[in-house]
Structure formats: structure tokens, C-alpha cells
């Protein structure tokens, strides 16, 4: 049998196209050397396909063999978080971010996960009066601190003035960035009261309390909160209203009947 196989291999040419012929010729592979080379290449390709199959099989089997205690946390810690004036005991992996602790463990899903990399501001919460990105904060570092999320801003069934202003000025569209925007804006009110500096502060030597923030300042200080819907103008308007205490007029209005008719006729 072996002899017949060898003979078949010798007489049966392997069908190559023109390009393959050229490449093999350029490599100086002819006759038995060429056949040997092609066999090795075929064997290598087959082994790659087979390894894919076997590794997935092995992986599938290993899942079934996970130990019964697989749900046990590897770096388990116990801590108490004070969130929205309630103390909540937690058992979590020590590497859990505050964002995941809030959303996954305490089911406070108002705080949003946008980028999970500190770049969008959707996860902003207030910790001890200052705004923080909860995706970049370890939950384990927040024990004994007062955490306020969007769920904790309304009191006695009444919305926070910033929430009301966002509604009045239409400061959102899809609403995904809104909890972060509002928490950021609420903490910014405190920053202005305390006279904290920003990138556009003119004179750092003469900082005063109770700053009256210009529109430029508001935009700069809120620039860590990205809104993909582009509701920025209305967000600034909402902030200005709460900051100044004056009823700002919305920058938008419903179309009048005449305008609607005109638009229909156009
Ligand atoms: S989710 Fe935290 S900054 Fe984007
Ligand atoms: S309202 Fe949609 S991302 Fe801001």
C-alpha cells in the first residue's frame, strides 16, 4: 500500500494556479522538494484548524468542571457605604469601582456607565460635597464618606432645583448623560460658593467666595460632562437659572399655529 501511495504522489500532479507556480518557482521549489513543502504547509494548516476545535472543546469542558465555590469572591472585603443618607453593608471584590458597586450591588442604576475610563462624566456622583467620577473611584475608599447619587437629590418628593431647571430648559434629549450633568452642576454650585478656581479663572491670587460664574466659566467647569445629544446650550441655561436665582427664559419655544401652518405649506 505504501508503495502505491508513493507512486500516486509521484504521478498525480498537484493543481496549482499560475501565481502559486510562480511563487514556488521563485522559491526554487521543484519536484520532490516542492511536494514535501506543500505537504508540510497542508499539515500546518490542518493543525491550526484542529487546535481551534480542540481548545474550544477543552474550554467548554472546563466550564462544566468549575468548582462549586466558583462564585466566591477572590479579594473579598466587607464595607459599609453611606449612599443618599442610608448606610448599606456590602461584600464586594476589593477592586470594585464605586460605579459598579452602585449599579450592580446596590441597584442604583441612575448613575450611568458611559466610557468606564474617566472621559465622559456620565458616572459623576457627589462624594462629601465634591463631584467625582465613580468609574475611577474604588468603592473601598468611600467608607465613612457621604455619597449622593441622582436618586438622592430629590427631597420629600420634591425635585432638586437643578432637576427642575433641567426640565424647564429642556437640558437633555436621550437623558443618558443627564444624571451625571445634574450631579456635576449641583456640586459646581458649591464650588462657586467656596470660590474654587478653574482653568479660566483670571486672577488666582484674588480668589473670593460666592463667585458669579460667567457663561464661559460654566462651560469650562462643566466640560468634563459630555453630551452626545448636544444639549449644552440648554444645560448652561438651566445652570444659570439656579446659580443666579433669576428665572431665565428658555432659549426654545413651541412653534405657533401660524408657524406650523407655514411649515406645512412650504
Ligand atoms: S463612565 Fe465614568 S467618566 Fe465615563
Ligand atoms: S442628553 Fe443624550 S447624551 Fe446628553
PDB file of C-alpha atoms and ligand atoms in Angstrom:
ATOM      1  CA  UNK A   1       0.000   0.000   0.000  1.00  0.00           C
ATOM      2  CA  UNK A   2       2.774   2.331   0.971  1.00  0.00           C
ATOM      3  CA  UNK A   3       4.418   1.820  -2.424  1.00  0.00           C
ATOM      4  CA  UNK A   4       1.175   2.561  -4.290  1.00  0.00           C
ATOM      5  CA  UNK A   5       0.692   5.758  -2.294  1.00  0.00           C
ATOM      6  CA  UNK A   6       4.222   6.896  -3.056  1.00  0.00           C
ATOM      7  CA  UNK A   7       3.739   6.153  -6.725  1.00  0.00           C
ATOM      8  CA  UNK A   8       0.405   8.049  -6.797  1.00  0.00           C
ATOM      9  CA  UNK A   9       2.012  11.038  -5.204  1.00  0.00           C
ATOM     10  CA  UNK A  10       4.724  10.974  -7.867  1.00  0.00           C
ATOM     11  CA  UNK A  11       2.430  10.743 -10.884  1.00  0.00           C
ATOM     12  CA  UNK A  12      -0.565  12.824  -9.699  1.00  0.00           C
ATOM     13  CA  UNK A  13       0.358  16.472 -10.153  1.00  0.00           C
ATOM     14  CA  UNK A  14      -0.889  18.922  -7.558  1.00  0.00           C
ATOM     15  CA  UNK A  15      -3.051  21.519  -9.274  1.00  0.00           C
ATOM     16  CA  UNK A  16      -1.554  24.952  -8.743  1.00  0.00           C
ATOM     17  CA  UNK A  17      -2.659  28.174 -10.301  1.00  0.00           C
ATOM     18  CA  UNK A  18      -0.330  30.470 -12.180  1.00  0.00           C
ATOM     19  CA  UNK A  19       0.512  32.671  -9.213  1.00  0.00           C
ATOM     20  CA  UNK A  20       1.281  29.688  -6.960  1.00  0.00           C
ATOM     21  CA  UNK A  21       3.511  28.214  -9.671  1.00  0.00           C
ATOM     22  CA  UNK A  22       5.412  31.496  -9.971  1.00  0.00           C
ATOM     23  CA  UNK A  23       5.904  31.794  -6.211  1.00  0.00           C
ATOM     24  CA  UNK A  24       7.124  28.216  -5.820  1.00  0.00           C
ATOM     25  CA  UNK A  25       9.457  28.626  -8.791  1.00  0.00           C
ATOM     26  CA  UNK A  26      10.858  31.814  -7.309  1.00  0.00           C
ATOM     27  CA  UNK A  27      11.463  29.914  -4.067  1.00  0.00           C
ATOM     28  CA  UNK A  28      13.397  27.312  -6.045  1.00  0.00           C
ATOM     29  CA  UNK A  29      10.990  24.526  -5.043  1.00  0.00           C
ATOM     30  CA  UNK A  30      10.713  21.856  -7.703  1.00  0.00           C
ATOM     31  CA  UNK A  31       9.881  18.132  -7.928  1.00  0.00           C
ATOM     32  CA  UNK A  32      10.005  16.164  -4.664  1.00  0.00           C
ATOM     33  CA  UNK A  33      11.153  19.207  -2.666  1.00  0.00           C
ATOM     34  CA  UNK A  34       8.052  21.050  -3.806  1.00  0.00           C
ATOM     35  CA  UNK A  35       5.751  18.142  -2.870  1.00  0.00           C
ATOM     36  CA  UNK A  36       7.368  17.881   0.547  1.00  0.00           C
ATOM     37  CA  UNK A  37       6.935  21.616   1.102  1.00  0.00           C
ATOM     38  CA  UNK A  38       3.267  21.535   0.067  1.00  0.00           C
ATOM     39  CA  UNK A  39       2.579  18.587   2.380  1.00  0.00           C
ATOM     40  CA  UNK A  40       4.119  20.434   5.304  1.00  0.00           C
ATOM     41  CA  UNK A  41       2.083  23.545   4.588  1.00  0.00           C
ATOM     42  CA  UNK A  42      -1.128  21.479   4.402  1.00  0.00           C
ATOM     43  CA  UNK A  43      -0.302  19.691   7.671  1.00  0.00           C
ATOM     44  CA  UNK A  44       0.379  23.021   9.390  1.00  0.00           C
ATOM     45  CA  UNK A  45      -2.958  24.469   8.204  1.00  0.00           C
ATOM     46  CA  UNK A  46      -4.820  21.402   9.384  1.00  0.00           C
ATOM     47  CA  UNK A  47      -3.204  21.545  12.803  1.00  0.00           C
ATOM     48  CA  UNK A  48      -4.229  25.219  13.187  1.00  0.00           C
ATOM     49  CA  UNK A  49      -7.871  24.313  12.398  1.00  0.00           C
ATOM     50  CA  UNK A  50      -7.710  21.305  14.734  1.00  0.00           C
ATOM     51  CA  UNK A  51      -6.193  23.300  17.604  1.00  0.00           C
ATOM     52  CA  UNK A  52      -9.052  25.761  17.322  1.00  0.00           C
ATOM     53  CA  UNK A  53     -11.530  22.910  17.608  1.00  0.00           C
ATOM     54  CA  UNK A  54      -9.725  21.202  20.490  1.00  0.00           C
ATOM     55  CA  UNK A  55      -9.180  24.375  22.501  1.00  0.00           C
ATOM     56  CA  UNK A  56     -12.888  25.250  22.293  1.00  0.00           C
ATOM     57  CA  UNK A  57     -13.738  21.700  23.347  1.00  0.00           C
ATOM     58  CA  UNK A  58     -11.337  21.848  26.289  1.00  0.00           C
ATOM     59  CA  UNK A  59     -12.690  25.272  27.297  1.00  0.00           C
ATOM     60  CA  UNK A  60     -16.291  24.045  27.098  1.00  0.00           C
ATOM     61  CA  UNK A  61     -15.447  21.023  29.259  1.00  0.00           C
ATOM     62  CA  UNK A  62     -13.585  23.101  31.834  1.00  0.00           C
ATOM     63  CA  UNK A  63     -16.681  25.290  32.336  1.00  0.00           C
ATOM     64  CA  UNK A  64     -18.642  22.220  33.369  1.00  0.00           C
ATOM     65  CA  UNK A  65     -15.900  21.304  35.821  1.00  0.00           C
ATOM     66  CA  UNK A  66     -15.809  24.626  37.725  1.00  0.00           C
ATOM     67  CA  UNK A  67     -15.722  24.026  41.471  1.00  0.00           C
ATOM     68  CA  UNK A  68     -18.899  24.562  43.462  1.00  0.00           C
ATOM     69  CA  UNK A  69     -17.425  27.605  45.220  1.00  0.00           C
ATOM     70  CA  UNK A  70     -16.672  29.441  41.933  1.00  0.00           C
ATOM     71  CA  UNK A  71     -18.989  32.277  42.955  1.00  0.00           C
ATOM     72  CA  UNK A  72     -16.770  33.130  45.945  1.00  0.00           C
ATOM     73  CA  UNK A  73     -15.037  36.492  45.541  1.00  0.00           C
ATOM     74  CA  UNK A  74     -11.266  36.379  45.203  1.00  0.00           C
ATOM     75  CA  UNK A  75     -10.461  39.575  47.077  1.00  0.00           C
ATOM     76  CA  UNK A  76     -13.496  39.790  49.264  1.00  0.00           C
ATOM     77  CA  UNK A  77     -13.959  42.786  51.551  1.00  0.00           C
ATOM     78  CA  UNK A  78     -16.856  43.899  53.680  1.00  0.00           C
ATOM     79  CA  UNK A  79     -17.656  47.578  53.927  1.00  0.00           C
ATOM     80  CA  UNK A  80     -20.484  49.980  54.611  1.00  0.00           C
ATOM     81  CA  UNK A  81     -21.321  52.716  52.142  1.00  0.00           C
ATOM     82  CA  UNK A  82     -23.372  55.741  53.077  1.00  0.00           C
ATOM     83  CA  UNK A  83     -25.397  56.416  49.946  1.00  0.00           C
ATOM     84  CA  UNK A  84     -28.161  59.023  49.856  1.00  0.00           C
ATOM     85  CA  UNK A  85     -28.272  59.128  53.675  1.00  0.00           C
ATOM     86  CA  UNK A  86     -28.698  55.374  54.007  1.00  0.00           C
ATOM     87  CA  UNK A  87     -25.919  53.073  55.214  1.00  0.00           C
ATOM     88  CA  UNK A  88     -25.642  49.961  53.056  1.00  0.00           C
ATOM     89  CA  UNK A  89     -23.470  46.955  54.005  1.00  0.00           C
ATOM     90  CA  UNK A  90     -21.677  45.361  51.079  1.00  0.00           C
ATOM     91  CA  UNK A  91     -19.485  42.336  50.407  1.00  0.00           C
ATOM     92  CA  UNK A  92     -17.512  43.040  47.254  1.00  0.00           C
ATOM     93  CA  UNK A  93     -14.249  42.368  45.466  1.00  0.00           C
ATOM     94  CA  UNK A  94     -11.756  44.944  46.744  1.00  0.00           C
ATOM     95  CA  UNK A  95     -11.193  46.085  43.132  1.00  0.00           C
ATOM     96  CA  UNK A  96     -14.841  47.044  42.556  1.00  0.00           C
ATOM     97  CA  UNK A  97     -15.322  50.592  41.323  1.00  0.00           C
ATOM     98  CA  UNK A  98     -17.843  52.790  43.093  1.00  0.00           C
ATOM     99  CA  UNK A  99     -19.814  52.878  39.844  1.00  0.00           C
ATOM    100  CA  UNK A 100     -20.158  49.088  39.762  1.00  0.00           C
ATOM    101  CA  UNK A 101     -20.921  48.957  43.483  1.00  0.00           C
ATOM    102  CA  UNK A 102     -23.757  51.436  42.965  1.00  0.00           C
ATOM    103  CA  UNK A 103     -25.165  49.892  39.812  1.00  0.00           C
ATOM    104  CA  UNK A 104     -24.523  46.170  40.274  1.00  0.00           C
ATOM    105  CA  UNK A 105     -24.687  45.739  44.043  1.00  0.00           C
ATOM    106  CA  UNK A 106     -26.991  48.488  45.267  1.00  0.00           C
ATOM    107  CA  UNK A 107     -29.095  48.583  42.073  1.00  0.00           C
ATOM    108  CA  UNK A 108     -28.878  52.373  41.940  1.00  0.00           C
ATOM    109  CA  UNK A 109     -28.827  52.499  38.175  1.00  0.00           C
ATOM    110  CA  UNK A 110     -29.426  56.233  37.867  1.00  0.00           C
ATOM    111  CA  UNK A 111     -25.658  56.709  37.738  1.00  0.00           C
ATOM    112  CA  UNK A 112     -24.681  55.826  34.196  1.00  0.00           C
ATOM    113  CA  UNK A 113     -21.704  53.961  32.778  1.00  0.00           C
ATOM    114  CA  UNK A 114     -20.584  55.681  29.596  1.00  0.00           C
ATOM    115  CA  UNK A 115     -16.904  55.097  28.922  1.00  0.00           C
ATOM    116  CA  UNK A 116     -15.795  53.494  32.226  1.00  0.00           C
ATOM    117  CA  UNK A 117     -12.494  55.328  31.614  1.00  0.00           C
ATOM    118  CA  UNK A 118     -12.996  58.737  33.191  1.00  0.00           C
ATOM    119  CA  UNK A 119     -13.656  60.502  29.914  1.00  0.00           C
ATOM    120  CA  UNK A 120     -17.386  61.188  29.618  1.00  0.00           C
ATOM    121  CA  UNK A 121     -18.676  62.251  33.049  1.00  0.00           C
ATOM    122  CA  UNK A 122     -21.829  60.093  32.844  1.00  0.00           C
ATOM    123  CA  UNK A 123     -20.880  58.397  36.125  1.00  0.00           C
ATOM    124  CA  UNK A 124     -20.458  61.628  38.151  1.00  0.00           C
ATOM    125  CA  UNK A 125     -21.627  61.403  41.779  1.00  0.00           C
ATOM    126  CA  UNK A 126     -21.101  63.696  44.741  1.00  0.00           C
ATOM    127  CA  UNK A 127     -18.783  62.477  47.494  1.00  0.00           C
ATOM    128  CA  UNK A 128     -18.511  64.656  50.586  1.00  0.00           C
ATOM    129  CA  UNK A 129     -19.836  67.604  48.583  1.00  0.00           C
ATOM    130  CA  UNK A 130     -17.374  67.277  45.675  1.00  0.00           C
ATOM    131  CA  UNK A 131     -18.064  65.787  42.280  1.00  0.00           C
ATOM    132  CA  UNK A 132     -16.219  62.587  41.455  1.00  0.00           C
ATOM    133  CA  UNK A 133     -16.098  60.134  38.594  1.00  0.00           C
ATOM    134  CA  UNK A 134     -17.373  56.942  40.183  1.00  0.00           C
ATOM    135  CA  UNK A 135     -15.814  54.776  37.451  1.00  0.00           C
ATOM    136  CA  UNK A 136     -12.364  55.935  38.606  1.00  0.00           C
ATOM    137  CA  UNK A 137     -13.105  55.643  42.327  1.00  0.00           C
ATOM    138  CA  UNK A 138     -12.682  52.411  44.250  1.00  0.00           C
ATOM    139  CA  UNK A 139     -15.703  51.647  46.404  1.00  0.00           C
ATOM    140  CA  UNK A 140     -13.332  50.512  49.148  1.00  0.00           C
ATOM    141  CA  UNK A 141     -12.030  54.087  49.505  1.00  0.00           C
ATOM    142  CA  UNK A 142     -15.506  55.514  50.145  1.00  0.00           C
ATOM    143  CA  UNK A 143     -16.269  54.083  53.546  1.00  0.00           C
ATOM    144  CA  UNK A 144     -17.413  56.761  56.007  1.00  0.00           C
ATOM    145  CA  UNK A 145     -17.968  59.230  53.189  1.00  0.00           C
ATOM    146  CA  UNK A 146     -21.308  60.736  52.189  1.00  0.00           C
ATOM    147  CA  UNK A 147     -22.182  59.667  48.654  1.00  0.00           C
ATOM    148  CA  UNK A 148     -25.027  61.340  46.792  1.00  0.00           C
ATOM    149  CA  UNK A 149     -26.308  59.958  43.523  1.00  0.00           C
ATOM    150  CA  UNK A 150     -29.033  61.325  41.262  1.00  0.00           C
ATOM    151  CA  UNK A 151     -31.551  59.226  43.223  1.00  0.00           C
ATOM    152  CA  UNK A 152     -30.717  61.182  46.376  1.00  0.00           C
ATOM    153  CA  UNK A 153     -31.178  64.751  45.105  1.00  0.00           C
ATOM    154  CA  UNK A 154     -34.951  64.993  45.395  1.00  0.00           C
ATOM    155  CA  UNK A 155     -36.194  65.533  48.950  1.00  0.00           C
ATOM    156  CA  UNK A 156     -39.658  64.787  50.310  1.00  0.00           C
ATOM    157  CA  UNK A 157     -40.997  64.072  46.872  1.00  0.00           C
ATOM    158  CA  UNK A 158     -39.770  67.413  45.530  1.00  0.00           C
ATOM    159  CA  UNK A 159     -37.148  67.656  42.840  1.00  0.00           C
ATOM    160  CA  UNK A 160     -33.873  69.470  43.404  1.00  0.00           C
ATOM    161  CA  UNK A 161     -33.988  72.980  41.840  1.00  0.00           C
ATOM    162  CA  UNK A 162     -31.350  71.836  39.337  1.00  0.00           C
ATOM    163  CA  UNK A 163     -33.564  68.951  38.242  1.00  0.00           C
ATOM    164  CA  UNK A 164     -36.497  71.358  37.818  1.00  0.00           C
ATOM    165  CA  UNK A 165     -34.325  73.751  35.821  1.00  0.00           C
ATOM    166  CA  UNK A 166     -33.160  70.946  33.515  1.00  0.00           C
ATOM    167  CA  UNK A 167     -36.812  70.124  32.849  1.00  0.00           C
ATOM    168  CA  UNK A 168     -37.796  73.754  32.272  1.00  0.00           C
ATOM    169  CA  UNK A 169     -34.902  74.440  29.909  1.00  0.00           C
ATOM    170  CA  UNK A 170     -35.045  71.088  28.141  1.00  0.00           C
ATOM    171  CA  UNK A 171     -31.466  70.328  29.203  1.00  0.00           C
ATOM    172  CA  UNK A 172     -31.466  66.823  27.784  1.00  0.00           C
ATOM    173  CA  UNK A 173     -32.531  64.740  24.860  1.00  0.00           C
ATOM    174  CA  UNK A 174     -31.838  60.995  25.320  1.00  0.00           C
ATOM    175  CA  UNK A 175     -31.114  61.621  29.003  1.00  0.00           C
ATOM    176  CA  UNK A 176     -28.130  59.286  29.253  1.00  0.00           C
ATOM    177  CA  UNK A 177     -25.679  61.965  30.359  1.00  0.00           C
ATOM    178  CA  UNK A 178     -28.264  63.799  32.462  1.00  0.00           C
ATOM    179  CA  UNK A 179     -27.729  62.207  35.916  1.00  0.00           C
ATOM    180  CA  UNK A 180     -24.004  62.987  35.611  1.00  0.00           C
ATOM    181  CA  UNK A 181     -24.699  66.505  34.302  1.00  0.00           C
ATOM    182  CA  UNK A 182     -27.074  67.276  37.174  1.00  0.00           C
ATOM    183  CA  UNK A 183     -24.777  65.869  39.895  1.00  0.00           C
ATOM    184  CA  UNK A 184     -21.907  67.825  38.374  1.00  0.00           C
ATOM    185  CA  UNK A 185     -23.981  71.023  38.213  1.00  0.00           C
ATOM    186  CA  UNK A 186     -25.163  70.653  41.832  1.00  0.00           C
ATOM    187  CA  UNK A 187     -21.583  70.222  43.077  1.00  0.00           C
ATOM    188  CA  UNK A 188     -20.495  73.135  40.872  1.00  0.00           C
ATOM    189  CA  UNK A 189     -22.882  75.409  42.760  1.00  0.00           C
ATOM    190  CA  UNK A 190     -20.898  74.585  45.904  1.00  0.00           C
ATOM    191  CA  UNK A 191     -17.571  75.144  44.124  1.00  0.00           C
ATOM    192  CA  UNK A 192     -18.777  78.630  43.160  1.00  0.00           C
ATOM    193  CA  UNK A 193     -19.842  79.331  46.751  1.00  0.00           C
ATOM    194  CA  UNK A 194     -16.461  78.196  48.053  1.00  0.00           C
ATOM    195  CA  UNK A 195     -14.572  80.249  45.455  1.00  0.00           C
ATOM    196  CA  UNK A 196     -12.732  77.278  43.929  1.00  0.00           C
ATOM    197  CA  UNK A 197     -10.514  78.124  40.953  1.00  0.00           C
ATOM    198  CA  UNK A 198     -10.875  76.768  37.428  1.00  0.00           C
ATOM    199  CA  UNK A 199      -8.815  76.729  34.243  1.00  0.00           C
ATOM    200  CA  UNK A 200     -10.323  80.057  33.128  1.00  0.00           C
ATOM    201  CA  UNK A 201     -10.036  81.885  36.464  1.00  0.00           C
ATOM    202  CA  UNK A 202      -8.416  85.249  35.727  1.00  0.00           C
ATOM    203  CA  UNK A 203      -6.640  86.015  38.950  1.00  0.00           C
ATOM    204  CA  UNK A 204      -5.670  83.077  41.115  1.00  0.00           C
ATOM    205  CA  UNK A 205      -4.237  85.388  43.783  1.00  0.00           C
ATOM    206  CA  UNK A 206      -7.544  87.064  44.491  1.00  0.00           C
ATOM    207  CA  UNK A 207      -9.966  84.227  44.918  1.00  0.00           C
ATOM    208  CA  UNK A 208     -13.196  85.122  46.663  1.00  0.00           C
ATOM    209  CA  UNK A 209     -16.160  83.194  47.886  1.00  0.00           C
ATOM    210  CA  UNK A 210     -19.590  83.300  46.227  1.00  0.00           C
ATOM    211  CA  UNK A 211     -18.322  83.571  42.670  1.00  0.00           C
ATOM    212  CA  UNK A 212     -20.682  84.729  39.954  1.00  0.00           C
ATOM    213  CA  UNK A 213     -19.799  82.379  37.158  1.00  0.00           C
ATOM    214  CA  UNK A 214     -19.769  83.703  33.595  1.00  0.00           C
ATOM    215  CA  UNK A 215     -21.123  81.556  30.792  1.00  0.00           C
ATOM    216  CA  UNK A 216     -17.536  80.843  29.771  1.00  0.00           C
ATOM    217  CA  UNK A 217     -16.772  79.649  33.305  1.00  0.00           C
ATOM    218  CA  UNK A 218     -19.848  77.440  33.401  1.00  0.00           C
ATOM    219  CA  UNK A 219     -18.955  75.839  30.078  1.00  0.00           C
ATOM    220  CA  UNK A 220     -15.367  75.269  31.177  1.00  0.00           C
ATOM    221  CA  UNK A 221     -16.268  73.852  34.563  1.00  0.00           C
ATOM    222  CA  UNK A 222     -18.899  71.544  33.075  1.00  0.00           C
ATOM    223  CA  UNK A 223     -16.644  70.440  30.219  1.00  0.00           C
ATOM    224  CA  UNK A 224     -15.950  67.064  31.835  1.00  0.00           C
ATOM    225  CA  UNK A 225     -19.546  66.083  31.180  1.00  0.00           C
ATOM    226  CA  UNK A 226     -20.040  65.122  27.574  1.00  0.00           C
ATOM    227  CA  UNK A 227     -23.492  65.240  25.974  1.00  0.00           C
ATOM    228  CA  UNK A 228     -23.685  63.393  22.692  1.00  0.00           C
ATOM    229  CA  UNK A 229     -27.114  64.885  22.021  1.00  0.00           C
ATOM    230  CA  UNK A 230     -25.557  68.349  22.197  1.00  0.00           C
ATOM    231  CA  UNK A 231     -27.928  69.794  24.810  1.00  0.00           C
ATOM    232  CA  UNK A 232     -25.165  72.113  26.052  1.00  0.00           C
ATOM    233  CA  UNK A 233     -26.903  75.459  25.477  1.00  0.00           C
ATOM    234  CA  UNK A 234     -29.930  74.375  27.476  1.00  0.00           C
ATOM    235  CA  UNK A 235     -27.784  72.845  30.223  1.00  0.00           C
ATOM    236  CA  UNK A 236     -25.929  76.146  30.633  1.00  0.00           C
ATOM    237  CA  UNK A 237     -29.254  77.984  30.692  1.00  0.00           C
ATOM    238  CA  UNK A 238     -30.559  75.654  33.412  1.00  0.00           C
ATOM    239  CA  UNK A 239     -27.410  76.105  35.479  1.00  0.00           C
ATOM    240  CA  UNK A 240     -27.543  79.898  35.117  1.00  0.00           C
ATOM    241  CA  UNK A 241     -31.078  79.952  36.467  1.00  0.00           C
ATOM    242  CA  UNK A 242     -30.215  78.047  39.659  1.00  0.00           C
ATOM    243  CA  UNK A 243     -26.884  79.848  40.067  1.00  0.00           C
ATOM    244  CA  UNK A 244     -28.295  83.355  39.697  1.00  0.00           C
ATOM    245  CA  UNK A 245     -31.649  82.652  41.319  1.00  0.00           C
ATOM    246  CA  UNK A 246     -33.298  84.574  38.471  1.00  0.00           C
ATOM    247  CA  UNK A 247     -35.870  82.953  36.268  1.00  0.00           C
ATOM    248  CA  UNK A 248     -34.019  82.639  32.972  1.00  0.00           C
ATOM    249  CA  UNK A 249     -36.198  82.384  29.923  1.00  0.00           C
ATOM    250  CA  UNK A 250     -35.858  79.142  27.997  1.00  0.00           C
ATOM    251  CA  UNK A 251     -33.961  79.538  24.740  1.00  0.00           C
ATOM    252  CA  UNK A 252     -36.596  77.480  22.909  1.00  0.00           C
ATOM    253  CA  UNK A 253     -40.344  77.703  22.456  1.00  0.00           C
ATOM    254  CA  UNK A 254     -43.115  75.691  20.880  1.00  0.00           C
ATOM    255  CA  UNK A 255     -43.945  76.679  17.314  1.00  0.00           C
ATOM    256  CA  UNK A 256     -47.044  78.864  16.968  1.00  0.00           C
ATOM    257  CA  UNK A 257     -50.058  77.719  14.968  1.00  0.00           C
ATOM    258  CA  UNK A 258     -49.129  80.123  12.165  1.00  0.00           C
ATOM    259  CA  UNK A 259     -45.564  78.839  12.034  1.00  0.00           C
ATOM    260  CA  UNK A 260     -46.850  75.246  11.873  1.00  0.00           C
ATOM    261  CA  UNK A 261     -49.204  76.141   9.013  1.00  0.00           C
ATOM    262  CA  UNK A 262     -46.415  77.953   7.197  1.00  0.00           C
ATOM    263  CA  UNK A 263     -44.083  74.977   7.607  1.00  0.00           C
ATOM    264  CA  UNK A 264     -46.764  72.626   6.250  1.00  0.00           C
ATOM    265  CA  UNK A 265     -47.290  74.818   3.194  1.00  0.00           C
ATOM    266  CA  UNK A 266     -43.549  75.108   2.452  1.00  0.00           C
TER     267      UNK A 266
HETATM  268  S1  LIG B   1     -18.226  56.300  32.811  1.00  0.00           S
HETATM  269 FE1  LIG B   1     -17.012  57.397  34.209  1.00  0.00          FE
HETATM  270  S2  LIG B   1     -16.254  59.043  33.038  1.00  0.00           S
HETATM  271 FE2  LIG B   1     -17.336  57.850  31.576  1.00  0.00          FE
HETATM  272  S1  LIG B   2     -28.968  64.091  26.551  1.00  0.00           S
HETATM  273 FE1  LIG B   2     -28.290  62.452  25.307  1.00  0.00          FE
HETATM  274  S2  LIG B   2     -26.175  62.378  25.783  1.00  0.00           S
HETATM  275 FE2  LIG B   2     -26.844  64.135  26.778  1.00  0.00          FE
END
